[in-house]
Amino acid sequence: ALQREGIKIVDGQQLMSDARVIKTQDEISLLNHSAMMVDAAYDELYRAMKPGMSENQAVGLASKVLYDLGSEYVEAVNAISGERCNPHPHVFSDRVLRPGDPVYYDILHSYMGYRTCYYRCFTIGYASHAMIDAYKRCRDYLDAAIALVRPGRTTAEIASVWPKAEEFGFADEEAAFALQFGHGIGLAIWEKPVISRLVSLEHSHEIKPGMVFALETFWPSSDGWSAARIEEEIVVTATGHEVITRFPAEELMVAGAHYFTVNGPLSTTRENEQAPSRRVEEMVAASAKAEGVAATD
């Protein structure tokens, strides 16, 4: 109809997409405020998580906090716990949290049109050695990427510090897409620049002041079912960068009650099934000897 009236119509999507790469100071303030609201949601979740709480209850709690603080729209609260952590889904369920569970969330919402994409990872009550190792690997890859964020560096340099897909169980970079990932954030969850080994090594872009993007990493645990997932939102400044996601994530957080024994606090680093003590091994060996059977390893 417009063309019939002599009005020229063109596709402006790419033009607008490019214009949104560099944020104004007002936009950065709104993105900061939006991230603050998720800081508060994670604080409430950390205090509330315990055995017996379901993933969908956690989603409801986080959503309530966000709406109470003025969120316009909670697009998603991805809640993933226990054996659902690996491979990584993007939905929540009615699964109930148990002692020793890993659990990670991605909170996406909008304040004055400006979004968040903000992962945090926890364990309930205690964490296994395998989960602690996975979290450290995940954090190290994230920190290596963040250290490269400053004007003049490139998306290829950031992507190059992340592991190849084959190093964490995937056939190729397409299969592992978005697990070690960076993406602009603003009026949409995913904006330019895109940072990934799949695209950035051959199609690199310069990092510039005013960019705001999220960097997220994933690492599966050696136990075959748990995994760690962390994400930070970053503003590129004139001289470096500022991380605007502030809920603590430098180490794996343990939520829920800390347990006590007759010998004092139970360690927050333990396995679901403990290795036999020397006394137990002696009992097994003595029993086997008395019964005339061989004790097996």
CSV table of C-alpha atoms in Angstrom, one decimal:
chain,number,residue,atom,x,y,z
A,1,ALA,CA,0.0,0.0,0.0
A,2,LEU,CA,2.8,2.4,0.8
A,3,GLN,CA,4.6,1.6,-2.4
A,4,ARG,CA,1.5,2.3,-4.4
A,5,GLU,CA,1.5,5.8,-2.8
A,6,GLY,CA,5.1,6.3,-4.0
A,7,ILE,CA,6.8,5.7,-0.7
A,8,LYS,CA,10.1,3.7,-1.0
A,9,ILE,CA,10.2,0.7,1.3
A,10,VAL,CA,13.5,-0.8,2.4
A,11,ASP,CA,14.6,-3.5,4.9
A,12,GLY,CA,16.0,-1.5,7.9
A,13,GLN,CA,16.6,-4.5,10.2
A,14,GLN,CA,20.4,-4.7,9.6
A,15,LEU,CA,20.8,-0.9,9.8
A,16,MET,CA,19.0,-0.8,13.2
A,17,SER,CA,20.9,-3.9,14.4
A,18,ASP,CA,24.2,-2.1,13.6
A,19,ALA,CA,23.0,1.1,15.3
A,20,ARG,CA,22.2,-0.8,18.5
A,21,VAL,CA,25.7,-2.2,18.9
A,22,ILE,CA,27.0,0.9,20.8
A,23,LYS,CA,24.8,1.9,23.7
A,24,THR,CA,24.3,5.4,25.1
A,25,GLN,CA,24.9,6.2,28.7
A,26,ASP,CA,21.2,6.2,29.4
A,27,GLU,CA,20.9,2.7,27.9
A,28,ILE,CA,23.8,1.5,30.0
A,29,SER,CA,22.1,2.9,33.1
A,30,LEU,CA,18.9,0.9,32.2
A,31,LEU,CA,20.9,-2.3,31.6
A,32,ASN,CA,22.6,-1.8,34.9
A,33,HIS,CA,19.2,-1.3,36.6
A,34,SER,CA,17.8,-4.4,34.9
A,35,ALA,CA,20.8,-6.5,36.1
A,36,MET,CA,20.4,-5.1,39.7
A,37,MET,CA,16.9,-6.6,39.7
A,38,VAL,CA,18.3,-10.1,38.9
A,39,ASP,CA,21.0,-9.6,41.6
A,40,ALA,CA,18.0,-9.3,44.0
A,41,ALA,CA,16.3,-12.4,42.6
A,42,TYR,CA,19.4,-14.5,43.0
A,43,ASP,CA,19.7,-13.3,46.6
A,44,GLU,CA,16.2,-14.5,47.4
A,45,LEU,CA,16.8,-17.8,45.6
A,46,TYR,CA,20.0,-18.4,47.5
A,47,ARG,CA,18.2,-17.9,50.8
A,48,ALA,CA,15.2,-20.0,49.8
A,49,MET,CA,16.7,-23.0,48.0
A,50,LYS,CA,16.7,-26.3,50.0
A,51,PRO,CA,15.8,-29.9,49.6
A,52,GLY,CA,12.1,-30.2,48.8
A,53,MET,CA,11.9,-27.0,46.7
A,54,SER,CA,10.9,-27.7,43.1
A,55,GLU,CA,12.3,-26.0,40.0
A,56,ASN,CA,9.0,-24.4,39.2
A,57,GLN,CA,8.7,-23.0,42.7
A,58,ALA,CA,12.1,-21.4,42.3
A,59,VAL,CA,10.9,-19.9,39.0
A,60,GLY,CA,7.8,-18.5,40.7
A,61,LEU,CA,9.9,-16.9,43.5
A,62,ALA,CA,12.4,-15.3,41.1
A,63,SER,CA,9.5,-14.0,38.9
A,64,LYS,CA,7.8,-12.5,41.9
A,65,VAL,CA,10.9,-10.7,43.0
A,66,LEU,CA,11.4,-9.2,39.5
A,67,TYR,CA,7.8,-8.1,39.2
A,68,ASP,CA,7.8,-6.6,42.7
A,69,LEU,CA,10.9,-4.5,41.6
A,70,GLY,CA,9.2,-3.3,38.5
A,71,SER,CA,10.0,-5.7,35.7
A,72,GLU,CA,7.8,-5.3,32.7
A,73,TYR,CA,8.2,-8.8,31.4
A,74,VAL,CA,9.9,-11.9,32.8
A,75,GLU,CA,10.7,-13.7,29.5
A,76,ALA,CA,12.2,-16.8,31.1
A,77,VAL,CA,13.7,-18.2,34.3
A,78,ASN,CA,15.5,-21.4,33.2
A,79,ALA,CA,15.9,-23.6,36.2
A,80,ILE,CA,18.0,-26.8,35.7
A,81,SER,CA,18.9,-29.1,38.6
A,82,GLY,CA,20.4,-32.5,39.3
A,83,GLU,CA,20.7,-34.9,36.5
A,84,ARG,CA,19.0,-32.4,34.2
A,85,CYS,CA,22.2,-30.3,34.2
A,86,ASN,CA,24.0,-32.4,31.6
A,87,PRO,CA,23.1,-32.2,28.7
A,88,HIS,CA,21.9,-28.6,29.1
A,89,PRO,CA,18.2,-28.0,28.6
A,90,HIS,CA,16.6,-24.6,28.5
A,91,VAL,CA,13.3,-25.2,30.4
A,92,PHE,CA,12.3,-25.8,34.0
A,93,SER,CA,10.3,-28.8,35.4
A,94,ASP,CA,8.7,-30.0,38.6
A,95,ARG,CA,11.9,-31.8,39.6
A,96,VAL,CA,12.5,-31.4,43.4
A,97,LEU,CA,15.9,-30.3,44.7
A,98,ARG,CA,17.9,-32.9,46.7
A,99,PRO,CA,21.0,-32.6,48.9
A,100,GLY,CA,24.1,-32.5,46.8
A,101,ASP,CA,22.3,-31.3,43.7
A,102,PRO,CA,23.9,-28.9,41.3
A,103,VAL,CA,21.4,-26.2,40.1
A,104,TYR,CA,21.8,-23.4,37.6
A,105,TYR,CA,19.5,-20.6,36.4
A,106,ASP,CA,19.3,-18.2,33.5
A,107,ILE,CA,17.1,-15.2,34.3
A,108,LEU,CA,15.9,-13.2,31.3
A,109,HIS,CA,13.6,-10.2,31.9
A,110,SER,CA,13.0,-6.6,30.7
A,111,TYR,CA,13.0,-3.3,32.5
A,112,MET,CA,12.1,-0.2,30.4
A,113,GLY,CA,12.7,-2.5,27.4
A,114,TYR,CA,16.3,-3.4,28.4
A,115,ARG,CA,17.0,-7.1,29.0
A,116,THR,CA,19.1,-9.4,31.0
A,117,CYS,CA,20.7,-12.8,30.3
A,118,TYR,CA,22.3,-13.8,33.6
A,119,TYR,CA,23.3,-17.4,34.7
A,120,ARG,CA,24.3,-18.4,38.2
A,121,CYS,CA,25.2,-21.9,39.5
A,122,PHE,CA,24.8,-23.4,43.0
A,123,THR,CA,24.8,-26.7,44.9
A,124,ILE,CA,22.3,-27.7,47.6
A,125,GLY,CA,23.9,-28.4,51.0
A,126,TYR,CA,27.2,-29.7,49.7
A,127,ALA,CA,29.2,-30.2,46.5
A,128,SER,CA,31.1,-33.1,45.1
A,129,HIS,CA,34.7,-32.8,44.1
A,130,ALA,CA,33.7,-33.4,40.5
A,131,MET,CA,31.2,-30.5,40.6
A,132,ILE,CA,33.8,-28.2,42.2
A,133,ASP,CA,36.3,-29.1,39.5
A,134,ALA,CA,33.6,-28.4,36.8
A,135,TYR,CA,32.8,-25.0,38.3
A,136,LYS,CA,36.4,-24.0,38.4
A,137,ARG,CA,37.0,-24.9,34.7
A,138,CYS,CA,33.8,-23.0,33.8
A,139,ARG,CA,34.9,-20.0,35.8
A,140,ASP,CA,38.5,-20.0,34.4
A,141,TYR,CA,37.2,-20.0,30.8
A,142,LEU,CA,34.9,-17.1,31.6
A,143,ASP,CA,37.6,-15.1,33.4
A,144,ALA,CA,40.0,-15.6,30.5
A,145,ALA,CA,37.4,-14.2,28.1
A,146,ILE,CA,36.6,-11.3,30.4
A,147,ALA,CA,40.3,-10.4,30.8
A,148,LEU,CA,40.4,-9.7,27.0
A,149,VAL,CA,37.5,-7.3,27.0
A,150,ARG,CA,38.7,-3.9,26.2
A,151,PRO,CA,38.7,-1.5,23.2
A,152,GLY,CA,40.8,-2.7,20.3
A,153,ARG,CA,40.7,-6.4,21.0
A,154,THR,CA,38.5,-8.7,18.9
A,155,THR,CA,35.8,-11.2,19.2
A,156,ALA,CA,38.1,-13.8,17.6
A,157,GLU,CA,40.6,-13.2,20.5
A,158,ILE,CA,37.9,-13.8,23.0
A,159,ALA,CA,36.5,-16.9,21.3
A,160,SER,CA,40.0,-18.4,20.9
A,161,VAL,CA,40.5,-18.8,24.7
A,162,TRP,CA,37.4,-21.1,24.9
A,163,PRO,CA,37.8,-24.9,24.5
A,164,LYS,CA,37.1,-26.6,21.3
A,165,ALA,CA,33.8,-28.5,21.2
A,166,GLU,CA,35.5,-31.9,21.2
A,167,GLU,CA,37.2,-31.0,24.5
A,168,PHE,CA,33.9,-31.1,26.3
A,169,GLY,CA,32.0,-33.9,24.6
A,170,PHE,CA,30.6,-32.4,21.4
A,171,ALA,CA,31.2,-33.5,17.8
A,172,ASP,CA,31.7,-30.1,16.4
A,173,GLU,CA,31.3,-26.3,17.1
A,174,GLU,CA,27.7,-26.3,15.7
A,175,ALA,CA,26.7,-29.0,18.1
A,176,ALA,CA,28.2,-27.0,21.0
A,177,PHE,CA,26.9,-23.6,19.8
A,178,ALA,CA,25.9,-21.2,22.6
A,179,LEU,CA,27.6,-23.1,25.4
A,180,GLN,CA,30.8,-21.1,25.3
A,181,PHE,CA,29.2,-17.9,23.9
A,182,GLY,CA,29.0,-14.2,23.9
A,183,HIS,CA,26.2,-11.9,22.6
A,184,GLY,CA,25.2,-8.3,22.7
A,185,ILE,CA,22.4,-7.4,25.0
A,186,GLY,CA,20.1,-4.4,25.0
A,187,LEU,CA,16.5,-4.2,23.6
A,188,ALA,CA,16.8,-7.9,22.7
A,189,ILE,CA,18.4,-10.8,24.5
A,190,TRP,CA,20.7,-11.6,21.6
A,191,GLU,CA,22.2,-8.6,19.7
A,192,LYS,CA,25.6,-7.9,18.0
A,193,PRO,CA,28.3,-8.8,18.6
A,194,VAL,CA,28.1,-12.6,18.5
A,195,ILE,CA,31.1,-14.3,20.1
A,196,SER,CA,31.6,-18.0,19.4
A,197,ARG,CA,34.2,-20.4,18.0
A,198,LEU,CA,31.7,-21.3,15.3
A,199,VAL,CA,31.6,-17.8,13.7
A,200,SER,CA,34.1,-15.5,15.4
A,201,LEU,CA,37.4,-17.1,14.4
A,202,GLU,CA,36.7,-16.4,10.7
A,203,HIS,CA,34.4,-13.4,11.1
A,204,SER,CA,36.0,-11.3,13.8
A,205,HIS,CA,34.8,-7.9,15.0
A,206,GLU,CA,36.6,-5.2,17.0
A,207,ILE,CA,35.5,-4.5,20.6
A,208,LYS,CA,34.5,-0.9,21.0
A,209,PRO,CA,33.6,1.4,23.9
A,210,GLY,CA,29.8,1.4,24.6
A,211,MET,CA,29.3,-2.2,23.7
A,212,VAL,CA,27.4,-4.3,26.2
A,213,PHE,CA,27.4,-8.0,26.0
A,214,ALA,CA,27.1,-11.2,28.0
A,215,LEU,CA,29.7,-13.9,28.2
A,216,GLU,CA,28.7,-17.4,29.2
A,217,THR,CA,30.5,-20.7,29.7
A,218,PHE,CA,29.5,-24.3,30.4
A,219,TRP,CA,31.5,-27.2,31.6
A,220,PRO,CA,30.3,-30.8,32.2
A,221,SER,CA,31.4,-32.7,35.3
A,222,SER,CA,33.4,-35.8,35.2
A,223,ASP,CA,30.6,-37.7,37.0
A,224,GLY,CA,28.6,-37.7,33.7
A,225,TRP,CA,25.5,-35.9,34.9
A,226,SER,CA,26.3,-32.6,36.7
A,227,ALA,CA,27.6,-29.4,35.1
A,228,ALA,CA,28.4,-25.8,35.8
A,229,ARG,CA,27.1,-22.8,33.9
A,230,ILE,CA,28.0,-19.1,34.6
A,231,GLU,CA,27.4,-15.8,32.8
A,232,GLU,CA,28.4,-12.2,33.3
A,233,GLU,CA,27.1,-9.0,31.6
A,234,ILE,CA,29.9,-6.6,30.6
A,235,VAL,CA,30.1,-3.0,29.6
A,236,VAL,CA,33.1,-2.0,27.4
A,237,THR,CA,34.5,1.3,28.8
A,238,ALA,CA,37.1,3.6,27.2
A,239,THR,CA,39.9,1.9,29.1
A,240,GLY,CA,38.6,-1.6,29.7
A,241,HIS,CA,35.4,-3.1,31.0
A,242,GLU,CA,32.9,-3.2,33.9
A,243,VAL,CA,31.0,-6.3,35.0
A,244,ILE,CA,27.5,-5.3,35.9
A,245,THR,CA,26.2,-8.6,37.1
A,246,ARG,CA,27.0,-8.6,40.8
A,247,PHE,CA,25.6,-11.6,42.6
A,248,PRO,CA,28.8,-13.6,43.7
A,249,ALA,CA,30.0,-16.2,41.3
A,250,GLU,CA,33.8,-16.3,41.8
A,251,GLU,CA,33.4,-19.6,43.6
A,252,LEU,CA,30.7,-22.2,43.7
A,253,MET,CA,28.0,-21.1,46.1
A,254,VAL,CA,26.4,-23.7,48.5
A,255,ALA,CA,22.7,-23.0,49.2
A,256,GLY,CA,20.4,-24.6,51.8
A,257,ALA,CA,21.1,-25.7,55.4
A,258,HIS,CA,24.6,-26.6,56.4
A,259,TYR,CA,24.5,-29.9,58.2
A,260,PHE,CA,26.0,-30.7,61.6
A,261,THR,CA,27.2,-34.0,63.0
A,262,VAL,CA,28.4,-34.9,66.5
A,263,ASN,CA,31.9,-33.9,65.4
A,264,GLY,CA,30.8,-30.5,64.2
A,265,PRO,CA,29.8,-29.0,60.8
A,266,LEU,CA,29.6,-31.5,57.9
A,267,SER,CA,32.0,-30.4,55.1
A,268,THR,CA,30.3,-28.7,52.2
A,269,THR,CA,32.7,-30.7,50.0
A,270,ARG,CA,31.7,-34.3,50.0
A,271,GLU,CA,30.4,-37.1,47.8
A,272,ASN,CA,26.8,-38.5,47.9
A,273,GLU,CA,28.4,-41.9,48.7
A,274,GLN,CA,31.4,-41.8,50.9
A,275,ALA,CA,34.4,-44.1,50.4
A,276,PRO,CA,34.6,-46.9,53.0
A,277,SER,CA,36.7,-46.0,56.1
A,278,ARG,CA,39.7,-48.1,57.1
A,279,ARG,CA,37.6,-49.6,59.9
A,280,VAL,CA,34.9,-50.7,57.4
A,281,GLU,CA,37.5,-52.2,55.1
A,282,GLU,CA,38.9,-54.2,58.0
A,283,MET,CA,35.4,-55.4,58.9
A,284,VAL,CA,34.8,-56.6,55.3
A,285,ALA,CA,38.1,-58.4,55.2
A,286,ALA,CA,37.6,-60.0,58.6
A,287,SER,CA,34.1,-61.2,57.6
A,288,ALA,CA,35.3,-62.6,54.3
A,289,LYS,CA,38.1,-64.5,56.1
A,290,ALA,CA,35.7,-65.9,58.6
A,291,GLU,CA,33.3,-67.1,55.9
A,292,GLY,CA,36.1,-68.5,53.7
A,293,VAL,CA,35.3,-66.2,50.8
A,294,ALA,CA,37.6,-63.8,48.9
A,295,ALA,CA,37.0,-60.1,49.6
A,296,THR,CA,36.8,-58.2,46.3
A,297,ASP,CA,38.0,-54.6,45.6
